[in-house]
């Protein structure tokens, strides 16, 4: 077991938030939905909305961990043949337009494997990523990726689920960046309630982890974010935002600048409204 | 021979467990339960009893004299898995897994299905054991295989049409895994092939090995020696691994897997995973996958819904890489021709899947001597395909 102790932008953000007693808001966006330029603009909008870091989602043909909303976004992006390297490129484009928050790539394993893990982590480093989440790479299979992530100073952020039980300790103990706690059984998507034992689950993870813990899967409102704020260091919101993007797609795809700006503004307001108001 | 898989579910570089964390403990629980029961005399006795008295095993090894004569070359035997209850080899596996699910205390089972054969075999054992059963089936396939959809309903199962992605087997598998992620605490997943995360490729192989074990005894009794070659169709690869596995150590026995070439391996419409795919991670394991340059999985095509799958079991990938088995493509047209020939020379209408194996047998037998022996795994019967064959005849795809 080894721990990443190298400086990383994710660590810095959590340290700062902790000092201020705040909870991180981490939005997720599917890259290339509806196109790459809009993705860059949406990342800017997310930062303007007050996001502290962001997950850039790579569309995949077989997204096992995702519910219908992100499946549809992936299908839309894949019609335009959006590739893994396209998605990675969004980060440096957003950076050049002044975005300062840390970037986390969310990708299924096969696209990274086909690019070559060496090249994959090299590109993440080159384009300014701080972390990566690979939902279908459990700890039993992550040895090679873990070693390369460490060399590239990228956090390989692990997931724990309410069903992880005895695995929680092992996963949390070797976690890097933060521990991604899955709020409930099931795939990503909007839901009205979390796993009934969530408080106990988060307390268990908290105890085992030496890095911050964040909660995701099913968070769609500020009320839910606030409900979790005191129990974790960050909340991840994916499907609710991706669904909002879907709702304003006609505006985002419009050729008229004012229409497009209205669409972006609408997503920005939606994300801003998710931010927990209560100090955690 | 090295024993595969190892404790991590690895067949050389292939296999493993690439699934969301939520499923990991369910797979570990399944692995532990299977390890516990696989040598348990009571468990084995129940499985054996059902295979014999319920499904009708052992299935015959039939010398297809007229077919052999017609082809000219090797002596062709057919392993008659089509004579199983529900019409295919699939029930060997569903009996084993349902008995296991019951012993694990599970009351609900789920399954994916392509052509509907595994769905029917799952619905059948669920009815037999009083388990609640949901079957996920691509919407495309529910249209192509309406009769099987109704059979499952008749057996008391709920058929859930899958509307995502390609709306065929690949997405039915995804949706079954997603459902399992949400209901993992009380639901058992009866996976239908030697694919998916460990322990499924190993466990399904073990339940299908009965095909090869019987074949071995039967050919020794009939001919006093082992065959020269064995041919089986591969989609996910469960009937093929079932007949191959007991012969893997007998290096004089050629093992030939037949994959679906659809409209041809040089078109975009095929399911020739070994011929045109490359290693990757798909639906829980590392194996050969039909994929584009960026690692997106490509849709497969075959006239046979059971072979219409862009992946293949990891043990097949291993057998290919160590050069113990060969994998060859057969087109839609070749399989239809073989289907008609077998129907008319032997009075056996094979499933379209099995017709691919027959088509390759016609080619291979010709290159062999009359005293050499070729065994074809006739994995299923053609009743389920009669409708689609009729359509091909009307469209001029075959001449009768």
XYZ file of C-alpha atoms in Angstrom:
680
model
C 0.000 0.000 0.000
C 1.235 3.421 -0.849
C -0.167 6.881 -0.531
C 0.171 9.744 -2.939
C 1.702 12.633 -1.073
C 2.653 14.738 -4.038
C 0.984 18.125 -4.299
C -2.190 17.966 -6.321
C -4.779 20.643 -7.021
C -7.565 18.465 -5.609
C -5.800 18.292 -2.237
C -5.340 22.057 -2.224
C -9.037 22.715 -2.896
C -10.159 20.371 -0.127
C -7.696 21.932 2.323
C -9.011 25.386 1.523
C -12.671 24.302 1.813
C -11.980 22.589 5.100
C -10.496 25.775 6.482
C -13.651 27.628 5.461
C -15.971 24.872 6.675
C -17.474 24.338 3.235
C -18.513 21.322 1.217
C -17.222 20.871 -2.318
C -19.680 20.963 -5.207
C -18.483 18.662 -7.982
C -20.585 18.702 -11.158
C -20.351 16.040 -13.863
C -20.769 16.772 -17.555
C -20.800 14.352 -20.479
C -18.223 15.631 -22.966
C -19.334 16.250 -26.514
C -23.011 16.639 -25.599
C -23.984 18.392 -27.782
C -20.461 19.226 -29.075
C -16.947 19.883 -27.780
C -17.051 23.676 -27.963
C -20.235 23.728 -25.926
C -18.590 21.378 -23.424
C -15.795 23.909 -22.922
C -18.367 26.665 -22.431
C -20.329 24.486 -19.978
C -17.177 23.867 -17.942
C -16.702 27.653 -17.754
C -20.349 28.033 -16.740
C -19.879 25.417 -14.002
C -16.961 27.326 -12.545
C -18.890 30.581 -12.730
C -21.695 28.801 -10.849
C -19.325 28.103 -7.983
C -18.217 24.513 -8.692
C -15.014 23.607 -6.851
C -13.836 20.888 -9.220
C -15.447 19.083 -12.141
C -15.805 15.604 -13.587
C -15.466 15.427 -17.345
C -17.357 12.324 -18.501
C -16.143 10.329 -21.500
C -19.048 8.951 -23.566
C -18.942 5.171 -23.890
C -20.930 2.651 -25.891
C -21.615 0.399 -22.889
C -21.887 2.554 -19.759
C -22.664 -0.170 -17.197
C -22.730 2.104 -14.166
C -24.962 4.729 -15.737
C -28.696 5.224 -15.819
C -30.815 6.429 -18.758
C -29.914 10.150 -18.552
C -26.163 9.679 -18.959
C -26.736 6.818 -21.416
C -28.680 9.193 -23.653
C -26.023 11.912 -23.343
C -23.343 9.355 -24.280
C -25.340 8.210 -27.292
C -25.725 11.816 -28.463
C -21.999 12.453 -28.076
C -21.047 9.226 -29.818
C -23.076 10.157 -32.894
C -20.415 12.862 -33.306
C -17.707 10.226 -32.738
C -16.347 12.012 -29.677
C -13.175 10.191 -28.576
C -11.317 9.883 -25.301
C -8.592 12.219 -26.547
C -11.233 14.801 -27.569
C -12.559 14.747 -24.003
C -9.106 15.110 -22.507
C -8.549 18.090 -24.825
C -11.553 19.929 -23.333
C -9.575 20.409 -20.112
C -6.698 22.341 -21.665
C -9.112 24.396 -23.780
C -11.107 25.335 -20.677
C -7.863 26.122 -18.854
C -6.756 28.450 -21.638
C -10.058 30.287 -21.220
C -9.293 30.944 -17.581
C -10.883 28.001 -15.741
C -8.855 27.321 -12.584
C -10.689 24.472 -10.791
C -9.221 20.932 -10.806
C -10.284 18.526 -13.563
C -11.226 14.900 -12.973
C -11.741 12.568 -15.928
C -14.541 9.988 -15.630
C -14.027 7.148 -18.113
C -14.785 3.473 -18.460
C -11.677 1.331 -18.647
C -11.664 0.135 -22.246
C -11.124 3.487 -24.003
C -8.125 4.146 -21.698
C -6.817 0.636 -22.295
C -7.072 1.013 -26.072
C -5.243 4.346 -25.978
C -2.545 2.624 -23.905
C -2.343 3.311 -20.178
C 1.079 4.935 -20.461
C -0.126 7.371 -23.082
C -3.431 7.874 -21.256
C -1.829 9.027 -18.020
C 0.744 11.040 -19.945
C -2.074 12.910 -21.684
C -3.969 13.485 -18.443
C -0.859 15.072 -17.002
C -0.170 17.098 -20.109
C -3.728 18.493 -20.262
C -3.857 19.488 -16.620
C -5.962 16.795 -14.981
C -5.683 16.128 -11.259
C -7.753 12.976 -10.975
C -9.400 10.103 -12.805
C -12.379 7.893 -11.959
C -12.742 4.521 -13.693
C -16.043 2.984 -12.540
C -15.390 -0.514 -13.888
C -11.891 -0.874 -12.448
C -12.176 -2.323 -8.929
C -9.086 -2.523 -6.731
C -8.417 -6.149 -7.716
C -7.716 -4.999 -11.290
C -6.128 -1.579 -10.789
C -2.491 -2.375 -10.041
C -1.060 -1.186 -13.351
C -3.264 1.903 -13.579
C -2.506 2.787 -9.964
C 1.243 2.674 -10.492
C 1.029 4.834 -13.596
C -1.348 7.296 -11.932
C 1.106 7.737 -9.082
C 3.959 8.371 -11.484
C 1.848 10.942 -13.350
C 0.724 12.523 -10.055
C -2.894 11.917 -10.940
C -5.277 10.740 -8.218
C -6.954 7.447 -9.128
C -10.172 8.059 -7.195
C -11.847 4.850 -5.971
C -15.551 4.166 -5.516
C -17.098 2.518 -2.475
C -20.685 1.304 -2.373
C -23.128 0.509 0.436
C -22.504 -3.152 -0.485
C -18.722 -2.860 -0.147
C -18.861 -3.826 3.555
C -15.509 -5.313 4.534
C -13.943 -3.850 1.400
C -14.528 -0.277 2.599
C -11.499 -0.325 4.828
C -9.122 -1.624 2.195
C -10.426 0.737 -0.478
C -10.465 3.801 1.764
C -7.058 3.096 3.247
C -5.343 3.153 -0.145
C -7.517 5.893 -1.643
C -5.946 8.837 -3.354
C -7.606 12.243 -3.877
C -10.925 11.413 -2.276
C -13.189 8.431 -1.768
C -16.233 8.456 -4.037
C -19.112 7.089 -1.953
C -21.993 5.703 -3.992
C -25.151 6.936 -2.231
C -27.366 3.978 -3.025
C -27.567 0.668 -4.841
C -28.028 1.191 -8.517
C -26.785 3.134 -11.477
C -26.364 6.881 -11.805
C -29.576 8.841 -11.994
C -31.929 11.056 -10.139
C -33.612 9.466 -7.126
C -35.629 10.768 -4.227
C -34.004 8.835 -1.400
C -30.609 7.369 -0.536
C -29.674 3.976 0.827
C -31.271 3.710 4.240
C -27.987 3.029 6.004
C -26.223 5.962 4.367
C -25.252 7.737 7.596
C -23.649 4.630 9.009
C -22.020 3.920 5.644
C -20.495 7.398 5.415
C -19.311 7.205 9.020
C -17.569 3.907 8.251
C -15.858 5.354 5.188
C -14.914 8.485 7.082
C -13.244 6.442 9.776
C -11.230 4.350 7.330
C -10.206 7.156 4.986
C -7.272 9.491 5.347
C -8.484 11.561 2.368
C -11.746 13.531 1.941
C -14.944 11.633 1.178
C -17.524 12.728 -1.398
C -20.985 11.398 -2.171
C -22.507 10.879 -5.594
C -25.229 8.948 -7.501
C -28.750 10.339 -7.248
C -28.143 13.838 -5.890
C -30.404 16.218 -7.769
C -31.381 19.079 -5.474
C -29.911 21.556 -3.055
C -31.986 19.995 -0.270
C -30.294 16.641 -0.873
C -26.876 18.281 -1.102
C -27.482 20.068 2.192
C -28.715 16.890 3.821
C -25.344 15.315 3.010
C -23.144 18.362 3.511
C -22.328 17.761 7.153
C -21.479 14.114 6.574
C -18.997 14.402 3.749
C -16.495 16.759 2.159
C -18.111 17.042 -1.245
C -21.199 16.240 -3.272
C -21.106 15.050 -6.880
C -24.055 15.885 -9.132
C -24.215 14.210 -12.543
C -27.515 13.088 -14.017
C -29.499 16.090 -12.758
C -27.142 18.471 -14.569
C -26.885 16.305 -17.680
C -30.686 16.174 -17.766
C -30.830 19.949 -17.533
C -28.357 20.179 -20.423
C -30.673 17.845 -22.348
C -33.624 20.147 -21.641
C -31.846 23.204 -23.024
C -30.188 21.411 -25.955
C -32.111 23.406 -28.589
C -30.692 26.616 -27.109
C -27.188 25.219 -26.687
C -27.198 24.087 -30.315
C -28.599 27.365 -31.612
C -26.614 29.376 -34.149
C -27.758 32.562 -32.512
C -25.291 33.728 -29.902
C -27.966 35.145 -27.613
C -29.903 31.868 -27.626
C -26.783 29.902 -26.883
C -25.846 32.279 -24.067
C -29.321 31.806 -22.586
C -28.830 28.034 -22.610
C -25.429 28.296 -20.923
C -26.804 30.720 -18.364
C -29.638 28.336 -17.584
C -27.175 25.493 -16.863
C -25.037 27.863 -14.787
C -28.038 28.906 -12.683
C -29.050 25.289 -12.249
C -25.584 24.361 -10.945
C -25.378 27.460 -8.728
C -28.675 26.492 -7.170
C -27.298 23.068 -6.175
C -24.639 24.556 -3.950
C -25.240 23.723 -0.311
C -25.962 26.951 1.549
C -25.553 25.587 5.021
C -22.028 25.564 6.340
C -21.088 21.908 6.770
C -1.669 -27.868 -18.990
C -1.926 -25.017 -16.530
C -5.196 -24.956 -14.588
C -7.232 -21.959 -15.613
C -8.613 -19.712 -14.358
C -6.340 -18.743 -11.467
C -7.811 -17.426 -8.213
C -8.359 -13.998 -9.789
C -10.412 -15.507 -12.582
C -7.599 -15.082 -15.097
C -7.140 -17.241 -18.172
C -3.639 -16.017 -18.987
C -4.155 -12.298 -19.594
C -7.922 -12.711 -20.118
C -10.898 -12.767 -17.758
C -10.911 -10.942 -14.433
C -13.630 -8.862 -12.823
C -14.181 -5.441 -14.350
C -17.446 -4.329 -12.772
C -18.715 -1.431 -10.669
C -17.784 -1.695 -6.997
C -21.446 -2.219 -6.038
C -21.293 -5.714 -7.596
C -17.952 -6.824 -6.223
C -19.230 -8.365 -3.018
C -22.040 -10.144 -4.871
C -19.455 -11.741 -7.168
C -17.277 -12.698 -4.224
C -20.301 -14.186 -2.453
C -21.154 -16.150 -5.603
C -17.573 -17.339 -5.937
C -17.515 -18.527 -2.324
C -20.884 -20.264 -2.645
C -19.859 -21.961 -5.872
C -16.530 -23.082 -4.426
C -18.406 -24.525 -1.467
C -21.052 -26.398 -3.484
C -19.129 -27.512 -6.549
C -17.762 -30.564 -4.773
C -20.720 -31.016 -2.432
C -22.232 -34.493 -3.043
C -25.827 -33.360 -2.365
C -25.536 -30.388 -4.707
C -23.995 -32.498 -7.452
C -26.584 -35.242 -6.971
C -29.433 -32.748 -7.392
C -27.890 -31.262 -10.539
C -27.219 -34.730 -11.989
C -30.747 -35.877 -11.180
C -32.299 -32.902 -12.964
C -29.996 -33.209 -15.970
C -31.032 -36.843 -16.352
C -34.691 -37.004 -15.339
C -35.760 -33.477 -16.251
C -33.657 -32.537 -19.260
C -33.154 -36.025 -20.663
C -29.382 -36.423 -20.490
C -27.211 -38.007 -21.642
C -27.919 -36.638 -25.099
C -27.030 -39.058 -27.935
C -23.865 -38.968 -30.002
C -25.305 -39.733 -33.408
C -23.366 -40.974 -36.431
C -24.665 -38.870 -39.317
C -24.032 -41.454 -42.031
C -25.949 -39.825 -44.847
C -24.354 -36.435 -44.194
C -20.891 -38.036 -43.996
C -21.465 -39.857 -47.288
C -22.775 -36.736 -48.954
C -19.764 -34.659 -47.917
C -17.169 -37.338 -48.559
C -14.311 -37.343 -46.068
C -14.422 -37.759 -42.328
C -16.962 -39.753 -40.384
C -19.273 -37.097 -38.902
C -20.892 -37.482 -35.499
C -23.436 -35.065 -34.039
C -23.660 -34.417 -30.314
C -27.397 -33.996 -29.970
C -27.719 -31.100 -27.498
C -30.816 -30.135 -29.493
C -32.611 -33.016 -27.770
C -32.364 -31.382 -24.359
C -35.502 -30.081 -22.667
C -36.180 -26.576 -24.077
C -34.239 -27.448 -27.218
C -30.654 -26.429 -26.563
C -27.585 -26.849 -24.360
C -28.544 -23.730 -22.387
C -30.453 -25.739 -19.793
C -27.287 -27.526 -18.584
C -26.169 -24.187 -17.163
C -29.512 -22.881 -15.920
C -30.150 -26.082 -13.953
C -26.763 -25.761 -12.260
C -27.172 -22.073 -11.472
C -30.779 -22.377 -10.285
C -29.848 -25.158 -7.860
C -27.013 -22.917 -6.652
C -29.317 -19.868 -6.335
C -31.752 -21.897 -4.279
C -28.997 -23.083 -1.946
C -27.791 -19.498 -1.587
C -31.290 -18.634 -0.358
C -32.163 -16.384 -3.330
C -35.838 -16.141 -4.304
C -35.483 -13.919 -7.361
C -33.485 -14.559 -10.504
C -32.727 -12.424 -13.528
C -31.281 -13.364 -16.909
C -30.333 -11.774 -20.224
C -31.261 -13.341 -23.513
C -30.549 -12.846 -27.203
C -32.487 -15.359 -29.276
C -34.472 -16.245 -26.210
C -33.009 -19.732 -25.639
C -31.243 -18.797 -22.418
C -34.287 -16.773 -21.353
C -36.543 -19.764 -21.908
C -34.107 -22.088 -20.115
C -33.972 -19.640 -17.179
C -37.760 -19.183 -17.063
C -38.091 -22.967 -17.153
C -35.865 -23.668 -14.157
C -37.351 -20.693 -12.304
C -40.793 -22.253 -12.731
C -39.411 -25.625 -11.653
C -37.898 -24.214 -8.472
C -40.507 -21.605 -7.630
C -38.237 -18.610 -8.218
C -39.429 -15.209 -9.425
C -37.851 -14.573 -12.829
C -37.218 -11.471 -14.936
C -35.650 -11.790 -18.386
C -34.063 -8.819 -20.160
C -34.247 -8.962 -23.937
C -33.350 -6.357 -26.551
C -36.455 -4.869 -28.148
C -35.145 -5.869 -31.608
C -34.846 -9.464 -30.455
C -38.315 -9.482 -28.866
C -39.618 -8.720 -32.361
C -37.413 -11.306 -34.062
C -38.253 -14.015 -31.514
C -41.866 -13.439 -30.552
C -42.509 -17.105 -29.935
C -39.797 -17.307 -27.291
C -41.111 -14.138 -25.632
C -44.480 -15.847 -25.315
C -42.916 -19.087 -24.070
C -41.221 -17.162 -21.258
C -44.482 -15.459 -20.317
C -46.266 -18.789 -20.377
C -43.635 -20.112 -17.971
C -44.428 -17.271 -15.575
C -41.425 -15.045 -16.257
C -41.570 -11.321 -16.874
C -39.889 -10.272 -20.121
C -38.438 -6.761 -20.001
C -37.728 -5.247 -23.439
C -34.451 -3.311 -23.496
C -34.592 -0.020 -25.369
C -31.009 1.172 -24.890
C -28.126 1.054 -27.393
C -28.433 -1.552 -30.150
C -31.545 -3.118 -28.555
C -30.016 -6.590 -28.948
C -28.114 -9.075 -26.747
C -25.236 -6.722 -25.918
C -27.576 -4.157 -24.403
C -29.744 -6.813 -22.771
C -26.557 -7.858 -20.903
C -25.853 -4.242 -19.895
C -29.389 -3.773 -18.641
C -29.339 -7.027 -16.662
C -26.108 -5.937 -14.978
C -27.613 -2.512 -14.222
C -30.698 -4.112 -12.720
C -28.470 -6.421 -10.688
C -26.531 -3.412 -9.347
C -29.843 -2.031 -8.022
C -31.180 -5.308 -6.596
C -28.028 -7.126 -5.667
C -29.130 -7.810 -2.080
C -31.900 -10.298 -2.978
C -31.400 -11.237 -6.624
C -29.361 -13.953 -8.325
C -28.114 -13.310 -11.873
C -28.222 -16.428 -14.082
C -25.698 -15.422 -16.743
C -26.107 -17.490 -19.890
C -22.655 -17.869 -21.375
C -18.976 -18.223 -20.492
C -18.679 -14.440 -20.529
C -18.899 -11.656 -17.958
C -16.914 -11.229 -14.756
C -15.340 -14.063 -12.775
C -16.671 -16.524 -11.577
C -19.207 -16.789 -14.439
C -16.835 -17.929 -17.235
C -15.502 -20.695 -14.977
C -18.821 -21.677 -13.438
C -20.807 -21.773 -16.692
C -17.988 -23.802 -18.271
C -18.131 -26.294 -15.421
C -21.900 -26.691 -15.869
C -21.501 -27.126 -19.652
C -18.571 -29.582 -19.427
C -21.123 -32.371 -19.231
C -21.370 -32.106 -23.042
C -17.701 -32.953 -23.532
C -17.566 -35.523 -20.756
C -20.435 -37.494 -22.290
C -19.001 -37.101 -25.790
C -15.713 -38.560 -24.636
C -17.340 -41.669 -23.166
C -19.647 -42.054 -26.136
C -16.982 -41.810 -28.830
C -14.712 -44.204 -26.931
C -17.595 -46.650 -26.780
C -18.536 -46.231 -30.442
C -15.070 -46.003 -31.998
C -12.644 -47.055 -29.306
C -10.697 -43.852 -29.759
C -10.850 -40.081 -29.449
C -12.040 -37.933 -32.381
C -9.658 -36.115 -34.720
C -11.587 -32.865 -34.603
C -14.438 -31.195 -32.728
C -16.415 -28.292 -34.150
C -18.769 -25.963 -32.289
C -20.351 -22.560 -32.878
C -19.235 -19.649 -30.683
C -21.187 -16.556 -29.747
C -20.296 -16.074 -26.108
C -18.952 -19.610 -26.375
C -20.732 -21.784 -23.810
C -21.602 -24.806 -25.957
C -18.134 -24.736 -27.500
C -16.282 -24.571 -24.193
C -18.593 -27.294 -22.876
C -17.577 -29.771 -25.554
C -13.946 -28.561 -25.896
C -12.920 -28.469 -22.290
C -12.602 -32.190 -21.488
C -10.428 -32.532 -24.633
C -8.099 -29.559 -24.109
C -5.356 -31.843 -22.775
C -5.682 -34.207 -25.779
C -3.573 -32.238 -28.194
C -4.264 -34.608 -31.091
C -7.899 -33.517 -31.076
C -8.351 -30.371 -33.180
C -10.723 -27.900 -31.584
C -12.477 -25.565 -34.019
C -14.732 -22.724 -32.925
C -17.019 -21.219 -35.557
C -17.988 -17.580 -35.296
C -20.601 -15.708 -37.280
C -19.262 -13.859 -40.297
C -22.683 -12.359 -41.024
C -22.576 -10.805 -44.486
C -18.801 -11.319 -44.570
C -15.828 -10.406 -42.399
C -14.860 -7.658 -44.842
C -18.216 -5.942 -44.421
C -19.292 -4.055 -41.304
C -22.009 -6.589 -40.606
C -20.543 -9.572 -38.819
C -19.942 -10.985 -35.361
C -16.453 -12.380 -36.022
C -14.904 -11.336 -32.716
C -11.789 -13.515 -32.985
C -11.131 -12.775 -36.646
C -11.716 -9.017 -36.532
C -11.624 -8.009 -32.859
C -8.783 -7.284 -30.475
C -8.306 -7.620 -26.725
C -10.249 -5.223 -24.529
C -12.487 -5.022 -21.479
C -16.165 -5.563 -22.170
C -19.033 -6.490 -19.846
C -16.864 -7.481 -16.944
C -13.925 -9.303 -18.455
C -10.864 -8.933 -20.642
C -11.202 -10.808 -23.915
C -11.402 -10.243 -27.652
C -13.930 -7.516 -28.500
C -15.286 -6.018 -31.717
C -14.416 -2.362 -31.200
C -13.393 0.780 -33.011
C -9.985 2.447 -32.649
C -11.109 4.390 -29.594
C -12.370 1.340 -27.724
C -16.095 1.872 -28.373
C -17.794 -1.497 -28.765
C -19.199 -2.070 -32.254
C -22.607 -3.546 -32.992
C -22.439 -7.140 -34.223
C -24.526 -8.759 -36.921
C -25.518 -12.331 -37.582
C -28.538 -14.084 -39.003
C -28.410 -16.035 -35.758
C -29.483 -13.978 -32.734
C -27.464 -16.291 -30.472
C -24.172 -15.457 -32.221
C -24.970 -11.765 -32.644
C -22.562 -10.593 -29.918
C -19.400 -8.412 -30.125
C -17.587 -10.240 -27.302
C -16.483 -13.807 -26.547
C -15.688 -15.741 -23.381
C -12.166 -15.170 -21.982
C -11.258 -18.862 -21.987
C -11.725 -18.928 -25.763
C -9.405 -15.924 -26.058
C -6.893 -17.897 -24.017
C -7.282 -21.073 -26.113
C -6.762 -18.998 -29.245
C -3.657 -17.274 -27.920
C -2.002 -20.497 -26.742
C -2.980 -21.945 -30.135
C -4.925 -24.826 -28.631
C -8.118 -23.968 -30.524
C -8.714 -22.320 -33.895
C -11.543 -19.934 -34.664
C -12.988 -19.562 -38.137
C -15.817 -17.464 -39.620
C -18.929 -18.745 -41.414
C -21.327 -16.395 -43.232
C -25.124 -16.132 -42.967
C -25.448 -17.668 -46.439
C -23.160 -20.619 -45.683
C -25.068 -21.370 -42.501
C -28.439 -21.338 -44.285
C -27.138 -23.715 -46.925
C -25.859 -26.065 -44.215
C -29.172 -25.842 -42.382
C -31.062 -27.008 -45.457
C -28.544 -29.758 -46.167
C -28.718 -31.199 -42.651
C -32.518 -30.995 -42.671
C -32.676 -32.944 -45.959
C -29.964 -35.530 -45.420
C -30.591 -36.367 -41.753
C -34.078 -35.050 -40.982
C -32.664 -32.729 -38.330
C -33.446 -28.998 -38.482
C -30.627 -27.334 -36.556
C -30.731 -23.950 -34.845
C -29.099 -21.217 -36.943
C -26.277 -21.100 -34.378
C -25.565 -24.812 -34.785
C -25.936 -24.500 -38.575
C -22.726 -22.410 -38.504
C -20.909 -25.367 -36.954
C -22.415 -27.717 -39.554
C -21.268 -25.394 -42.359
C -17.693 -25.509 -41.074
C -17.939 -29.287 -40.635
C -18.747 -29.605 -44.341
C -15.528 -27.750 -45.149
C -13.325 -29.531 -42.625
C -14.666 -33.044 -43.266
C -13.736 -32.790 -46.940
C -10.084 -32.340 -46.008
C -10.114 -35.426 -43.780
C -9.786 -39.158 -44.496
C -12.785 -41.530 -44.302
C -11.391 -43.247 -41.218
C -11.002 -39.967 -39.385
C -13.647 -38.785 -36.936
C -15.240 -35.353 -36.730
C -17.702 -34.428 -33.996
C -20.044 -31.444 -34.346
C -21.816 -30.008 -31.349
C -25.399 -29.625 -32.477
C -26.162 -27.122 -29.758
C -29.830 -26.462 -30.471
C -32.809 -27.288 -32.616
C -34.195 -25.038 -35.307
C -37.837 -24.712 -34.263
C -37.262 -21.185 -32.922
C -35.787 -20.125 -36.275
C -38.412 -21.521 -38.637
C -40.156 -18.152 -38.847
C -37.027 -16.243 -39.842
C -35.961 -18.985 -42.255
C -39.357 -18.649 -43.935
C -38.719 -14.947 -44.355
C -35.308 -15.618 -45.922
C -36.940 -18.032 -48.339
C -39.548 -15.445 -49.311
C -36.805 -12.874 -49.856
C -34.897 -15.351 -52.009
C -32.112 -15.841 -49.451
C -32.438 -19.617 -49.816
C -33.866 -21.866 -52.491
C -35.942 -24.812 -51.374
